[in-house]
Short mmCIF file of C-alpha atoms in Angstrom, two decimals:
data_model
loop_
_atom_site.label_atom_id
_atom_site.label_comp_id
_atom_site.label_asym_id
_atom_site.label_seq_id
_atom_site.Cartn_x
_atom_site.Cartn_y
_atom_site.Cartn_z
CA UNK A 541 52.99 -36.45 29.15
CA UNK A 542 49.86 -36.30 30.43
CA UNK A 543 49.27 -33.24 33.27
CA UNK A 544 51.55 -33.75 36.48
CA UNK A 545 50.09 -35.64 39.68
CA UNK A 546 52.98 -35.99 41.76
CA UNK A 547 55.68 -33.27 41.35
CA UNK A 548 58.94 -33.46 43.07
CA UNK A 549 61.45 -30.07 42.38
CA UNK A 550 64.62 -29.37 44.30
CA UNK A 551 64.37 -31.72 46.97
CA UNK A 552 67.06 -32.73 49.68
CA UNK A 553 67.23 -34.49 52.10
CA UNK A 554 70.40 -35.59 54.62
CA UNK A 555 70.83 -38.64 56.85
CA UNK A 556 73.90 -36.85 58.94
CA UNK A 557 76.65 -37.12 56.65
CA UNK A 558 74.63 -38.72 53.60
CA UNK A 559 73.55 -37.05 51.16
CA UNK A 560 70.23 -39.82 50.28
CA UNK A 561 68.45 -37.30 47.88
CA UNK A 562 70.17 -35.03 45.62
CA UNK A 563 68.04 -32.47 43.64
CA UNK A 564 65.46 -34.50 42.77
CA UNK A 565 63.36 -33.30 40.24
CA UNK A 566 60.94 -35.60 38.94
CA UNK A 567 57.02 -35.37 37.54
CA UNK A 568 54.87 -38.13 37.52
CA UNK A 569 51.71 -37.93 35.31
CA UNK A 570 48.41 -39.19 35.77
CA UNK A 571 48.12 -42.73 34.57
CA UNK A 572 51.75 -43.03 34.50
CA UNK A 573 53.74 -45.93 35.75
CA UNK A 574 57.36 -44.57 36.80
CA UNK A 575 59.49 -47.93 37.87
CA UNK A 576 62.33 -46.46 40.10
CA UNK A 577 65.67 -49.04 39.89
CA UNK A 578 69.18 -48.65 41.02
CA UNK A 579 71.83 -49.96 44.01
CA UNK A 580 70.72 -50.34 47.47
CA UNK A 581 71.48 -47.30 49.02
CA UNK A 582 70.52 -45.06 46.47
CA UNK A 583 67.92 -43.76 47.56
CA UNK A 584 65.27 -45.08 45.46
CA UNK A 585 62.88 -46.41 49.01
CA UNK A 586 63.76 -42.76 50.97
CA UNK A 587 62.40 -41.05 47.27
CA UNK A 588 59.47 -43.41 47.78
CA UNK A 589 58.44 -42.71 51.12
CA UNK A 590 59.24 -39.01 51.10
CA UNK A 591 56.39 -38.80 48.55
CA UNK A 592 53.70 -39.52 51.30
CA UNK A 593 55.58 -38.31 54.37
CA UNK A 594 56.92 -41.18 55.68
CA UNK A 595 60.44 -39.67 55.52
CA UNK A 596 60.20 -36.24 55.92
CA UNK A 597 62.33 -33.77 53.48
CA UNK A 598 64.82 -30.50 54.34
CA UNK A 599 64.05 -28.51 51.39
CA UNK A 600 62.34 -28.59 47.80
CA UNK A 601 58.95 -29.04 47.69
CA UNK A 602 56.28 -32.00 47.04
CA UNK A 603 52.85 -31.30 45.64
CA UNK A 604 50.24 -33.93 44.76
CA UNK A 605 47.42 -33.46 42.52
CA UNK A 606 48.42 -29.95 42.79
CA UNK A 607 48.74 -29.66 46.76
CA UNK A 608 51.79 -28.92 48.29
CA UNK A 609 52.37 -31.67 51.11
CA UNK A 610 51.54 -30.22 54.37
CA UNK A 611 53.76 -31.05 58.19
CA UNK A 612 52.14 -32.86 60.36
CA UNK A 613 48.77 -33.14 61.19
CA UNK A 614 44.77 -33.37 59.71
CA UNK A 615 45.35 -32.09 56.52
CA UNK A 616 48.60 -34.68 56.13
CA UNK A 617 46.51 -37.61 57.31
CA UNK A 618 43.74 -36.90 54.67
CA UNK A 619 46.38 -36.43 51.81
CA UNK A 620 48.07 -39.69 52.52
CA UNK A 621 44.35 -41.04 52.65
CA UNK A 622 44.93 -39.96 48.48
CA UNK A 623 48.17 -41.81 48.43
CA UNK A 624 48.10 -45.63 48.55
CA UNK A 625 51.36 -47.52 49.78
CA UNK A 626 52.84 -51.04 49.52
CA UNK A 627 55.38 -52.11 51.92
CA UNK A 628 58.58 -54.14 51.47
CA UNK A 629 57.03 -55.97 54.64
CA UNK A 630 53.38 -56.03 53.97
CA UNK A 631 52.62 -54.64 57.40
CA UNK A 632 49.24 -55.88 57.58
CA UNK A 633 47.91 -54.96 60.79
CA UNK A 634 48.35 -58.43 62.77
CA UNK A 635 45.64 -58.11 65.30
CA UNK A 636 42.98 -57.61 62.63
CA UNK A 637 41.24 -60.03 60.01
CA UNK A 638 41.92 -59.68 56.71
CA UNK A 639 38.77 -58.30 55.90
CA UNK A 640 39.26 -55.78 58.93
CA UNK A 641 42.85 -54.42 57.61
CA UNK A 642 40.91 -53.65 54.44
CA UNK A 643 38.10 -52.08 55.79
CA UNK A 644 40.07 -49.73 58.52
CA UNK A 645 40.84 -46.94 56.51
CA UNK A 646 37.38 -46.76 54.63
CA UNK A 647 35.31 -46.95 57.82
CA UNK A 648 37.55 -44.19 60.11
CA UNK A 649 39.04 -42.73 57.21
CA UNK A 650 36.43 -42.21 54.56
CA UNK A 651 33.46 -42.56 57.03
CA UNK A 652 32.08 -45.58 55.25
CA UNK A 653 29.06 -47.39 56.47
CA UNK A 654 30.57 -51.02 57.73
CA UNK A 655 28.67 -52.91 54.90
CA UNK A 656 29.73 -50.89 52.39
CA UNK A 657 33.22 -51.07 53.12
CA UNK A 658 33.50 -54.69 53.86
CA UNK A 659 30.98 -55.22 50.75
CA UNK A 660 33.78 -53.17 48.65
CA UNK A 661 36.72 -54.91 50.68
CA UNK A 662 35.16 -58.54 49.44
CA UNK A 663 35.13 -57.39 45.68
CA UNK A 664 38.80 -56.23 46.51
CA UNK A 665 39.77 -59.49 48.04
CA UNK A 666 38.52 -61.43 44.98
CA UNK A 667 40.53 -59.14 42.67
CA UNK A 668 43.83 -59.87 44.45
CA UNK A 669 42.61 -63.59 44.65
CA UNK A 670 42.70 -63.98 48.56
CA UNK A 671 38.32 -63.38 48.99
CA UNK A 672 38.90 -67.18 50.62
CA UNK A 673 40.69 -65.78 53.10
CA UNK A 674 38.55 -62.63 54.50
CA UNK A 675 38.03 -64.23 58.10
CA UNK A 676 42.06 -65.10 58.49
CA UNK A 677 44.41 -63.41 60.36
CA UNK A 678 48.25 -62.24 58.45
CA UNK A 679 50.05 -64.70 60.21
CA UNK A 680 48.14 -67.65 58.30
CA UNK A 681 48.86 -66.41 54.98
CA UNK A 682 51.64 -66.51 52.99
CA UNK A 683 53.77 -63.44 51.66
CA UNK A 684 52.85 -63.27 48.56
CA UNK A 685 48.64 -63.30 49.74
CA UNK A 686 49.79 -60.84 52.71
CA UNK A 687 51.26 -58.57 49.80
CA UNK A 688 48.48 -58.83 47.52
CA UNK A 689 46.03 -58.25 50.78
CA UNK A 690 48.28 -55.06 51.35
CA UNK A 691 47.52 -53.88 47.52
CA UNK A 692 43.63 -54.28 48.33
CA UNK A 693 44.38 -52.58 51.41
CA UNK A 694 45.43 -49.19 49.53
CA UNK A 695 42.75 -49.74 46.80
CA UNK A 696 40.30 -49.83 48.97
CA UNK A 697 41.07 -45.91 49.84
CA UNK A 698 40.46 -45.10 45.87
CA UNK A 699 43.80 -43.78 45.62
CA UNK A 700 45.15 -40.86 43.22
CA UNK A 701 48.79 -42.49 43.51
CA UNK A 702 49.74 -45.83 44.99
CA UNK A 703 53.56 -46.06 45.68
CA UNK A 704 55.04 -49.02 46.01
CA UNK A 705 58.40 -49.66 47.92
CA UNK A 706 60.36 -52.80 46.71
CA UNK A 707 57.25 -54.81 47.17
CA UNK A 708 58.94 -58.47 46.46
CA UNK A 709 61.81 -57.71 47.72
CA UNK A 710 60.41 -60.11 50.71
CA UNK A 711 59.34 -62.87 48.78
CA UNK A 712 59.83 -66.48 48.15
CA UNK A 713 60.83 -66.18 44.51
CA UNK A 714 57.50 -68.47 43.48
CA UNK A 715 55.34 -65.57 45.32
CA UNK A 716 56.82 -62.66 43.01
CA UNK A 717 54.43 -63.42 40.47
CA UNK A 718 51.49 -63.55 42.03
CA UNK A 719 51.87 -59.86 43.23
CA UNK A 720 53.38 -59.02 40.09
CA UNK A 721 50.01 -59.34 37.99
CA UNK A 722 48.75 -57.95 40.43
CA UNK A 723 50.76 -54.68 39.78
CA UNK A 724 50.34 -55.18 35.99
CA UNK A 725 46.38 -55.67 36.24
CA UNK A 726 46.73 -51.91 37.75
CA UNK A 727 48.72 -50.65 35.40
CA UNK A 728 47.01 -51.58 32.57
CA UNK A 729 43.73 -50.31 34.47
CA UNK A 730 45.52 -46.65 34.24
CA UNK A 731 46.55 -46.63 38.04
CA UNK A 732 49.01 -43.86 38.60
CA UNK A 733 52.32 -45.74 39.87
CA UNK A 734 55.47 -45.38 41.35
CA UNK A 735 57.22 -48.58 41.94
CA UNK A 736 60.50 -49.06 43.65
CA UNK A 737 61.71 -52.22 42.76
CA UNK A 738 64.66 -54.67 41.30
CA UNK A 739 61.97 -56.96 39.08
CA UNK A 740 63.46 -56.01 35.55
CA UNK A 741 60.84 -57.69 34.18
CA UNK A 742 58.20 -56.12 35.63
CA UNK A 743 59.75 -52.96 34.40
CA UNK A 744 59.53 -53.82 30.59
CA UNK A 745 56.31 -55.20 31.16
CA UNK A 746 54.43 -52.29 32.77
CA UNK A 747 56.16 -49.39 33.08
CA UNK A 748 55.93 -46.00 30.87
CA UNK A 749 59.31 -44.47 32.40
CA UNK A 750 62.14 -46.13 34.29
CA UNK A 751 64.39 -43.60 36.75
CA UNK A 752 67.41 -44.66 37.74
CA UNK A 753 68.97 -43.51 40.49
CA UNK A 754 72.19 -43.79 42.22
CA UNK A 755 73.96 -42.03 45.52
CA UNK A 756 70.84 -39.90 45.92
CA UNK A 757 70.55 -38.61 42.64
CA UNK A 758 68.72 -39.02 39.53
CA UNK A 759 70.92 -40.34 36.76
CA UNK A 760 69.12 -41.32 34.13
CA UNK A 761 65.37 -41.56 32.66
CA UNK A 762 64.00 -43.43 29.69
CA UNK A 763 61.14 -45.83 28.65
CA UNK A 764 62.30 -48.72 29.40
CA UNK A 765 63.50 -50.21 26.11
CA UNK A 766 65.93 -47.58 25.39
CA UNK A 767 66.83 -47.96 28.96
CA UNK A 768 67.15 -51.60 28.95
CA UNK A 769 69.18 -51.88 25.63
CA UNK A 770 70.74 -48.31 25.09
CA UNK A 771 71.49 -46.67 28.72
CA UNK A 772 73.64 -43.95 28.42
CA UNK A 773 75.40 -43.07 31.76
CA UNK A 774 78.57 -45.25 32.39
CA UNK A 775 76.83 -45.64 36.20
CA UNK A 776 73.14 -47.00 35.12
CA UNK A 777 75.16 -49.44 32.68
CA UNK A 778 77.61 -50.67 35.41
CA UNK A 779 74.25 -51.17 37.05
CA UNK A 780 72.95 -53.06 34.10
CA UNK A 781 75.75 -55.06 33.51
CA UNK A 782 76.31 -56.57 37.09
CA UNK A 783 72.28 -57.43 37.27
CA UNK A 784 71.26 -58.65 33.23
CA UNK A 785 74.24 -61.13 33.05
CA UNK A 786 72.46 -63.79 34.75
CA UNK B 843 40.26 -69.19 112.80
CA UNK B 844 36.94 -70.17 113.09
CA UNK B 845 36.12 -67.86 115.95
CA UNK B 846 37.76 -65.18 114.02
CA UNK B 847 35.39 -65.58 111.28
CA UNK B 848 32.18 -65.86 113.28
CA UNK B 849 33.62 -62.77 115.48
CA UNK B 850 34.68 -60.47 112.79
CA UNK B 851 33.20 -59.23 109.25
CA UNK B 852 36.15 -60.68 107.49
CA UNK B 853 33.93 -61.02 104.03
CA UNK B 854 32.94 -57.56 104.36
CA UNK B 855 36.38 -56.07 104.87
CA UNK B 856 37.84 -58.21 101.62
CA UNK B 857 35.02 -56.87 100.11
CA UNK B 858 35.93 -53.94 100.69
CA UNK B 859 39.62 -54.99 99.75
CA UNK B 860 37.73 -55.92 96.30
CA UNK B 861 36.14 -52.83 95.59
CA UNK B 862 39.05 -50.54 96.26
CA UNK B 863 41.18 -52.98 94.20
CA UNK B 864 38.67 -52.68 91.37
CA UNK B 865 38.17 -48.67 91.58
CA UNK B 866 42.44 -48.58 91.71
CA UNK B 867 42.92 -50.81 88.50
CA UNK B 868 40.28 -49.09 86.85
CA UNK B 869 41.87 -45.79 87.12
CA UNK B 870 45.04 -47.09 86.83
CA UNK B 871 44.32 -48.53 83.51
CA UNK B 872 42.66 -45.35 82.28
CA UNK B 873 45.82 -43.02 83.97
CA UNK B 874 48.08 -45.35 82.72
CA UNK B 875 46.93 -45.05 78.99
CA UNK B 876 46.78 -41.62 78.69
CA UNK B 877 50.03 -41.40 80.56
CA UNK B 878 51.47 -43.79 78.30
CA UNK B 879 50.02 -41.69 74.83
CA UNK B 880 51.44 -38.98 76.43
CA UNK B 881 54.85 -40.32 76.40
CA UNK B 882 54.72 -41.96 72.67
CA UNK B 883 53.16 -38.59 71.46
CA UNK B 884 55.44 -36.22 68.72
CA UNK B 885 54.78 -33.56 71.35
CA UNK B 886 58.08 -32.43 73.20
CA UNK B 887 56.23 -31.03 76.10
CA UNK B 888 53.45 -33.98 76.74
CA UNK B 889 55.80 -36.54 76.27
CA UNK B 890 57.94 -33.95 79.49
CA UNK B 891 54.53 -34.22 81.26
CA UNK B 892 54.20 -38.06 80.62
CA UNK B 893 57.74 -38.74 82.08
CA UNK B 894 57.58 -36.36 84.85
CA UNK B 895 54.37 -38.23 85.85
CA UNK B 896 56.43 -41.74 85.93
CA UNK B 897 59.28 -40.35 87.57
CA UNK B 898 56.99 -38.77 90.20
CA UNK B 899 54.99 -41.47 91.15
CA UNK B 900 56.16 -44.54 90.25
CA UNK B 901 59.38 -43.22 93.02
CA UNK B 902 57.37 -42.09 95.70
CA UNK B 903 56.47 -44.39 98.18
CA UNK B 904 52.81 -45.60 98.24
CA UNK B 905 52.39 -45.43 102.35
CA UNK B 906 53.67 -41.16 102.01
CA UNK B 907 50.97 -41.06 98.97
CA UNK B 908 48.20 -42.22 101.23
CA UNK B 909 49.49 -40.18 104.05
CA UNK B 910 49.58 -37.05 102.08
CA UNK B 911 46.48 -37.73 100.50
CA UNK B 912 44.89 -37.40 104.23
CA UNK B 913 47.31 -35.20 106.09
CA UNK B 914 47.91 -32.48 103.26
CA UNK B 915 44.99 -33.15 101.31
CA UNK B 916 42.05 -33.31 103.02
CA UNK B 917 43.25 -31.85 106.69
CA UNK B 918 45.49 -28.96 105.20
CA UNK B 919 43.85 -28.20 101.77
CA UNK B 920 40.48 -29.11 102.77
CA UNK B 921 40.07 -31.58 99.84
CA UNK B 922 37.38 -34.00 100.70
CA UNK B 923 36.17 -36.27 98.60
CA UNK B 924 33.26 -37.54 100.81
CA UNK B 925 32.70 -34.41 103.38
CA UNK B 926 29.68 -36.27 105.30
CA UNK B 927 31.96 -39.29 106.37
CA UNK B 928 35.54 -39.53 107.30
CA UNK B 929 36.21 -43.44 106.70
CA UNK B 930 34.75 -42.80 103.60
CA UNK B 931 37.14 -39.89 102.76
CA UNK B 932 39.67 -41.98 103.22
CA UNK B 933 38.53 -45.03 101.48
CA UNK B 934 37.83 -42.64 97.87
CA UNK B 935 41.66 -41.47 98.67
CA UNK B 936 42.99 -44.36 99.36
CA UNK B 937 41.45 -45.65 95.87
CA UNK B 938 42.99 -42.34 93.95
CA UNK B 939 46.05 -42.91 95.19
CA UNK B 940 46.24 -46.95 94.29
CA UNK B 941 45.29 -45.65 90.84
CA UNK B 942 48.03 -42.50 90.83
CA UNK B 943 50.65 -44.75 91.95
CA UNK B 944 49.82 -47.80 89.89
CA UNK B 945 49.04 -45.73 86.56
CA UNK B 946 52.54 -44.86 86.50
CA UNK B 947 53.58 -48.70 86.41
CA UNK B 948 50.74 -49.41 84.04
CA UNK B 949 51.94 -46.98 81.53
CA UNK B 950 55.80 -48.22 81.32
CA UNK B 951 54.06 -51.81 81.01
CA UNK B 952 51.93 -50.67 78.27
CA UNK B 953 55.26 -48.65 76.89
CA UNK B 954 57.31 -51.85 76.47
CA UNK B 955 54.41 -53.03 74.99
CA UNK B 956 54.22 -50.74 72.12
CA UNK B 957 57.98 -51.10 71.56
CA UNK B 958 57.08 -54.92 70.76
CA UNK B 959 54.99 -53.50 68.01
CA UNK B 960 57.13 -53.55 64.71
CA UNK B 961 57.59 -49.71 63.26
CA UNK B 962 56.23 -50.80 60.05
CA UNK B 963 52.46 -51.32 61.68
CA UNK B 964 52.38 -47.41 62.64
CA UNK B 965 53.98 -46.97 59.24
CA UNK B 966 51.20 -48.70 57.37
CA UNK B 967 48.23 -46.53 60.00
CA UNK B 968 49.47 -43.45 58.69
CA UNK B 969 49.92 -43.99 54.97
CA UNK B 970 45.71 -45.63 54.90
CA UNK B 971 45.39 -41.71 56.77
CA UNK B 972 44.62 -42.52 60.29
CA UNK B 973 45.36 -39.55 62.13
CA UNK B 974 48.01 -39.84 65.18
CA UNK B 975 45.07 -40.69 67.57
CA UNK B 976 43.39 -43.25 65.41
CA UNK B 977 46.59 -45.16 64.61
CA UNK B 978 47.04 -45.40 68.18
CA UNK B 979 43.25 -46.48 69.28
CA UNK B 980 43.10 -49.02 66.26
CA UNK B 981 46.33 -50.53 65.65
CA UNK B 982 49.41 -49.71 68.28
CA UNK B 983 47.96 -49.87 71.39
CA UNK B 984 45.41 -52.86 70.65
CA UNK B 985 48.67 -54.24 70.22
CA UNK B 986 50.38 -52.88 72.97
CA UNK B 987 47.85 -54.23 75.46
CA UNK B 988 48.22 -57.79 74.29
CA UNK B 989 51.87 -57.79 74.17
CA UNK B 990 51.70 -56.01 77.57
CA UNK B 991 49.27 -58.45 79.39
CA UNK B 992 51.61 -60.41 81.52
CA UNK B 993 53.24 -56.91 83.23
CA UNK B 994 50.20 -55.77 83.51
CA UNK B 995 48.74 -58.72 85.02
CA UNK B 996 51.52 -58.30 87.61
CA UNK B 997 50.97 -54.67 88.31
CA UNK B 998 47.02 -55.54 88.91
CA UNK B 999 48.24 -57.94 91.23
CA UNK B 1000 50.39 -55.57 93.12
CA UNK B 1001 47.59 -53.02 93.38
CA UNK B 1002 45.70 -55.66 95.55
CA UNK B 1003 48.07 -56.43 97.58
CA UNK B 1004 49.59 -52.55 97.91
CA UNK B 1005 45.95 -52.01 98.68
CA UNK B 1006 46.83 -53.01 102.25
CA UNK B 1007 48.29 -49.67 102.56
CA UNK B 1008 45.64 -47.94 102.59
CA UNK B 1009 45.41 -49.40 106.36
CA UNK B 1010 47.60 -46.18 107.18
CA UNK B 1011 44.55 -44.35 106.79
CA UNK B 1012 42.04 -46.55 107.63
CA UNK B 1013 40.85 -47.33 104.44
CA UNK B 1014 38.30 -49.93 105.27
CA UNK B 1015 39.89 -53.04 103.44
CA UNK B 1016 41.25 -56.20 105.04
CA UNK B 1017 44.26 -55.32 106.58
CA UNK B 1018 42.60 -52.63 108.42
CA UNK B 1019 40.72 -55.14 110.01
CA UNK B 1020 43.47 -57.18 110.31
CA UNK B 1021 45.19 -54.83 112.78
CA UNK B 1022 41.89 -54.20 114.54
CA UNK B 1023 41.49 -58.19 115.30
CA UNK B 1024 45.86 -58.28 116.51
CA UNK B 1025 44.49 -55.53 119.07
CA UNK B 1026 41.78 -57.59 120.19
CA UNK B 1027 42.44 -60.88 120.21
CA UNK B 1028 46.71 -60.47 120.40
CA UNK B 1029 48.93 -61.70 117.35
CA UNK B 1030 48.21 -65.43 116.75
CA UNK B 1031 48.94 -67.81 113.63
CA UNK B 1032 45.32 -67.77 112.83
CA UNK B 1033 44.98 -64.36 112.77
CA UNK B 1034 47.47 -64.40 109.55
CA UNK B 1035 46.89 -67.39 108.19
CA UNK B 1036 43.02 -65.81 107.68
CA UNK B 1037 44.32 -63.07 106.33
CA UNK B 1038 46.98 -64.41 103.89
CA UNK B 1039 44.31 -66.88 102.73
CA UNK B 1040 42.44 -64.14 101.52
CA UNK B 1041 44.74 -62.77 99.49
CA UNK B 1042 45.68 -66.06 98.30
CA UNK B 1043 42.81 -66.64 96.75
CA UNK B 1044 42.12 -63.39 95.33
CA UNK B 1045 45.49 -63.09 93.65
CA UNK B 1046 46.40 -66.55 92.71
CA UNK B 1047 43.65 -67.19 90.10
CA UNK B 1048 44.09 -63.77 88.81
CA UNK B 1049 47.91 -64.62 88.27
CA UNK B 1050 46.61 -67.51 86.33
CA UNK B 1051 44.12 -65.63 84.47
CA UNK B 1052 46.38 -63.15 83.40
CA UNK B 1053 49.13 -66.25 81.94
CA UNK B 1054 46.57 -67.70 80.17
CA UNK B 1055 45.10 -64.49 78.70
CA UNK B 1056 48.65 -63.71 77.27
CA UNK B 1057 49.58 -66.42 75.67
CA UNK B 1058 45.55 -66.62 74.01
CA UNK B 1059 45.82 -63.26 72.83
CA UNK B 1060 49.34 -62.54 72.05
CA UNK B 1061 49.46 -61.11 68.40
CA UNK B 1062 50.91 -63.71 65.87
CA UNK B 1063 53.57 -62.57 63.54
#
C-alpha cells in the first residue's frame, strides 16, 4: 500500500446505548479507492462522516495527510476544505445557481479571484456533463445532475480525499449511472476515495479494497474479488447472500 | 377632515411616523440578526445572552420601554441622546426602543426561519470549509430570510403601528399629533378617520409587498 492519507486507530463512538463504531482501525492510502458496504445501521455513513467531522468521535484518533483532526474551529474548517464530500441528498445549496454552489468554497474558501473560480467551475461542470446548466437553480435539475453538480462541487476545492456517503442511495435507478462514471472517471484519475455505498457493481468496478462492516465494527477487508466470491466471515456472507441472489 | 388638514401638519407628523418607522426596522433587522446568530451559535453562553435578550424584551411592554427610556434613562441616568433638544431626545429614544423591542420579534421570525432550512445545507457549508460565520452569511441565513419574509413582514408592520407609542413621550410621529388635534378641536369622527387613513395606507401596501415578496423569493426545493 501506498503511504497512509487517512488513518483511523481505536476509534469509538456511542449513540446512548449504541455502540455505532467499534475499534475502528482502518488506513486509507493515497490513490486508494476503499468501497465501505454492509447493513443499514452498521455504521458504514457515521464511519464516513466522522472522517471530516461531521459526526464527532469519543476516543481514538483521526489524522489526515498526517494531521490529527482538530475540535472545532479555523483550523477544522480549512482541513475539511482538504476533504471533499458527497451527500446521500446532494444538498446543493438551493438559493444559489449552479455555477454559484460550485464557486462558494473556492472564492471564500480558497480566496479565488471570481473568474477564476467560475472559469474552473465551467470546466468542472462540463466534466460531470451538467456545463448546460450553470445559470439553473437545484430545484430544476434532476437527482442524478444535482449529484453529479455536488461531485464538481467538492472537486472544485482540489481535494486530498473526497468521501462519499451512499451517494445513489437517492436515486431514480436510471440516474445511478450517470453518477456512477462519474465516480469511476475519478477513480481511474487516482482520486483518493472512500465510498459508502450498496452499488456492488460499482465496487468490482472501481474499488482497490472493500470493508465491510457490521454493528459498528469492521468485519472483514479484501479486494473485492476475493470479497465478492470467497468472503470469509459467516456475517459478510449472510450479507452477500441476502443482496447477490437477485 | 379637510379643515384638519389645512389646520394641522398632518404630512409632516406621518413623516415623521415614516422616519422613526424606518430608523426602528432598520435596527431591528440588524438587532434581530445578531440576536438571532447568537441563539443558533455552538456557544453555551451567547446562545444564554441571545435568549435572555428575547425573553427580556419581547415580554416587556413597549409603552414601560419608552417610559423608561425617558424617565430612567435620560432624567435619572442622564443618557441623552440629543442634549440640545428635548423632542428630539425623545424621538432618537423612541426609535431605539422600536428597534430593542422589535429585534427581539425579528430574531424568533428569522429563528423559525432557519429551522425551515434542511440540516443537510449547513452540513454541505462546513464540509466545502466555510467557517461557522460564513456558512451562516452565505447559505443559512440567506435562507432564513426568505423563508422568514412573511413574519417578518408582519413584525415591520407592527413596528409602524407600535410606533404610536412613542406618543407617551412625545415622540413627534402621528399620533402625537393626533392627541394634540382631540385637545383642540374635541374628539370627532374626522379626527380618526384622518388618522387611521394614514396608517392605512402606509401599512396596507406594505402587507402586500411583503406577500408577494415571499412567495417570489421563497427557496425551491
Amino acid at each position: 500500500m501506498t503511504e497512509p492519507l487517512v488513518v483511523l486507530k481505536d476509534v469509538q463512538k456511542h449513540f446512548g446505548d449504541l455502540h455505532v463504531l467499534k475499534d475502528i482501525d482502518l488506513e486509507i492510502g493515497k490513490g486508494e479507492v476503499v468501497v465501505v458496504i454492509g447493513p443499514s445501521g452498521s455504521g458504514k455513513s457515521t464511519l464516513c462522516r466522522a472522517i471530516n467531522r461531521l459526526e464527532t468521535i469519543e476516543s481514538g484518533t483521526i489524522t489526515i495527510d498526517g494531521k490529527t483532526l482538530p475540535e472545532e474551529g479555523k483550523e477544522l474548517a480549512q482541513l475539511r476544505a482538504d476533504v471533499g464530500m458527497v451527500f446521500q441528498s446532494f444538498n446543493l445549496f438551493a438559493h444559489k445557481t449552479i455555477l454559484d454552489n460550485v464557486t462558494l468554497g473556492p472564492i471564500k474558501v480558497r480566496k479565488q479571484k471570481k473568474a477564476a473560480a467560475e472559469k474552473r467551475a465551467m470546466e468542472l461542470l462540463e466534466r460531470v456533463g451538467v456545463a448546460h446548466q450553470a445559470q439553473k437553480f437545484p430545484a430544476q435539475l434532476s437527482g442524478g445532475q444535482q449529484q453529479r453538480v455536488a461531485i464538481a462541487r467538492s472537486l472544485a476545492m482540489d481535494p486530498k480525499v473526497m468521501l462519499f456517503d451512499e451517494p445513489t442511495s437517492a436515486l431514480d435507478p436510471e440516474m445511478i449511472n450517470e453518477v456512477l462514471d462519474v465516480m469511476v472517471g475519478l477513480a481511474k484519475e487516482g482520486m483518493t476515495m472512500i465510498v459508502v455505498t450498496h452499488e456492488m457493481g460499482f465496487a468490482r468496478k472501481a474499488a482497490n479494497r472493500v470493508v465491510f462492516m457490521a454493528d459498528g465494527q469492521i468485519v472483514e477487508e479484501n479486494t473485492p474479488e476475493e470479497f465478492f466470491t470467497n468472503a470469509k466471515s459467516d456475517r459478510a456472507k449472510d450479507f452477500l447472500g441476502k443482496i447477490l441472489t437477485h | 377632515m379637510g379643515e384638519i388638514l389645512s389646520n394641522y401638519d398632518v404630512l409632516a407628523a406621518f413623516w415623521g411616523t415614516i422616519k422613526l418607522s424606518l430608523l426602528g426596522t432598520f435596527g431591528a433587522l440588524v438587532l434581530g440578526t445578531i440576536v438571532a446568530v447568537l441563539r443558533l451559535s455552538p456557544v453555551r453562553v451567547f446562545q444564554w445572552i441571545g435568549s435572555w435578550y428575547v425573553n427580556t424584551f419581547r415580554n416587556t411592554p413597549l409603552t414601560l420601554l419608552m417610559v423608561f427610556s425617558i424617565l430612567g434613562l435620560t432624567f435619572i441616568l442622564g443618557l441623552q441622546l440629543n442634549t440640545q433638544d428635548l423632542n428630539s431626545n425623545a424621538f432618537r429614544w423612541a426609535a431605539v426602543m422600536l428597534a430593542v423591542y422589535h429585534g427581539a420579534f425579528i430574531c424568533e421570525a428569522l429563528r423559525s426561519g432557519v429551522n425551515t432550512v434542511p440540516a443537510g445545507q449547513a452540513e454541505a457549508a462546513r464540509a466545502i470549509g466555510l467557517t461557522f460565520g460564513q456558512s451562516m452569511q452565505h447559505v443559512l441565513l440567506p435562507q432564513a430570510f426568505r423563508g422568514s419574509i412573511a413574519p417578518i413582514g408582519s413584525t415591520i408592520i407592527a413596528l409602524i403601528k407600535n410606533s404610536t407609542v412613542a406618543a407617551v413621550i412625545g415622540g413627534g410621529e402621528a399620533a402625537n399629533l393626533m392627541s394634540t388635534v382631540i385637545e383642540n378641536e374635541g374628539s370627532r369622527f374626522s379626527v380618526f378617520l384622518v388618522f387611521a387613513i394614514g396608517f392605512v395606507i402606509l401599512t396596507l401596501p406594505l402587507g402586500l409587498f411583503f406577500t408577494s415578496m415571499s412567495r417570489r423569493l421563497a427557496v425551491k426545493r
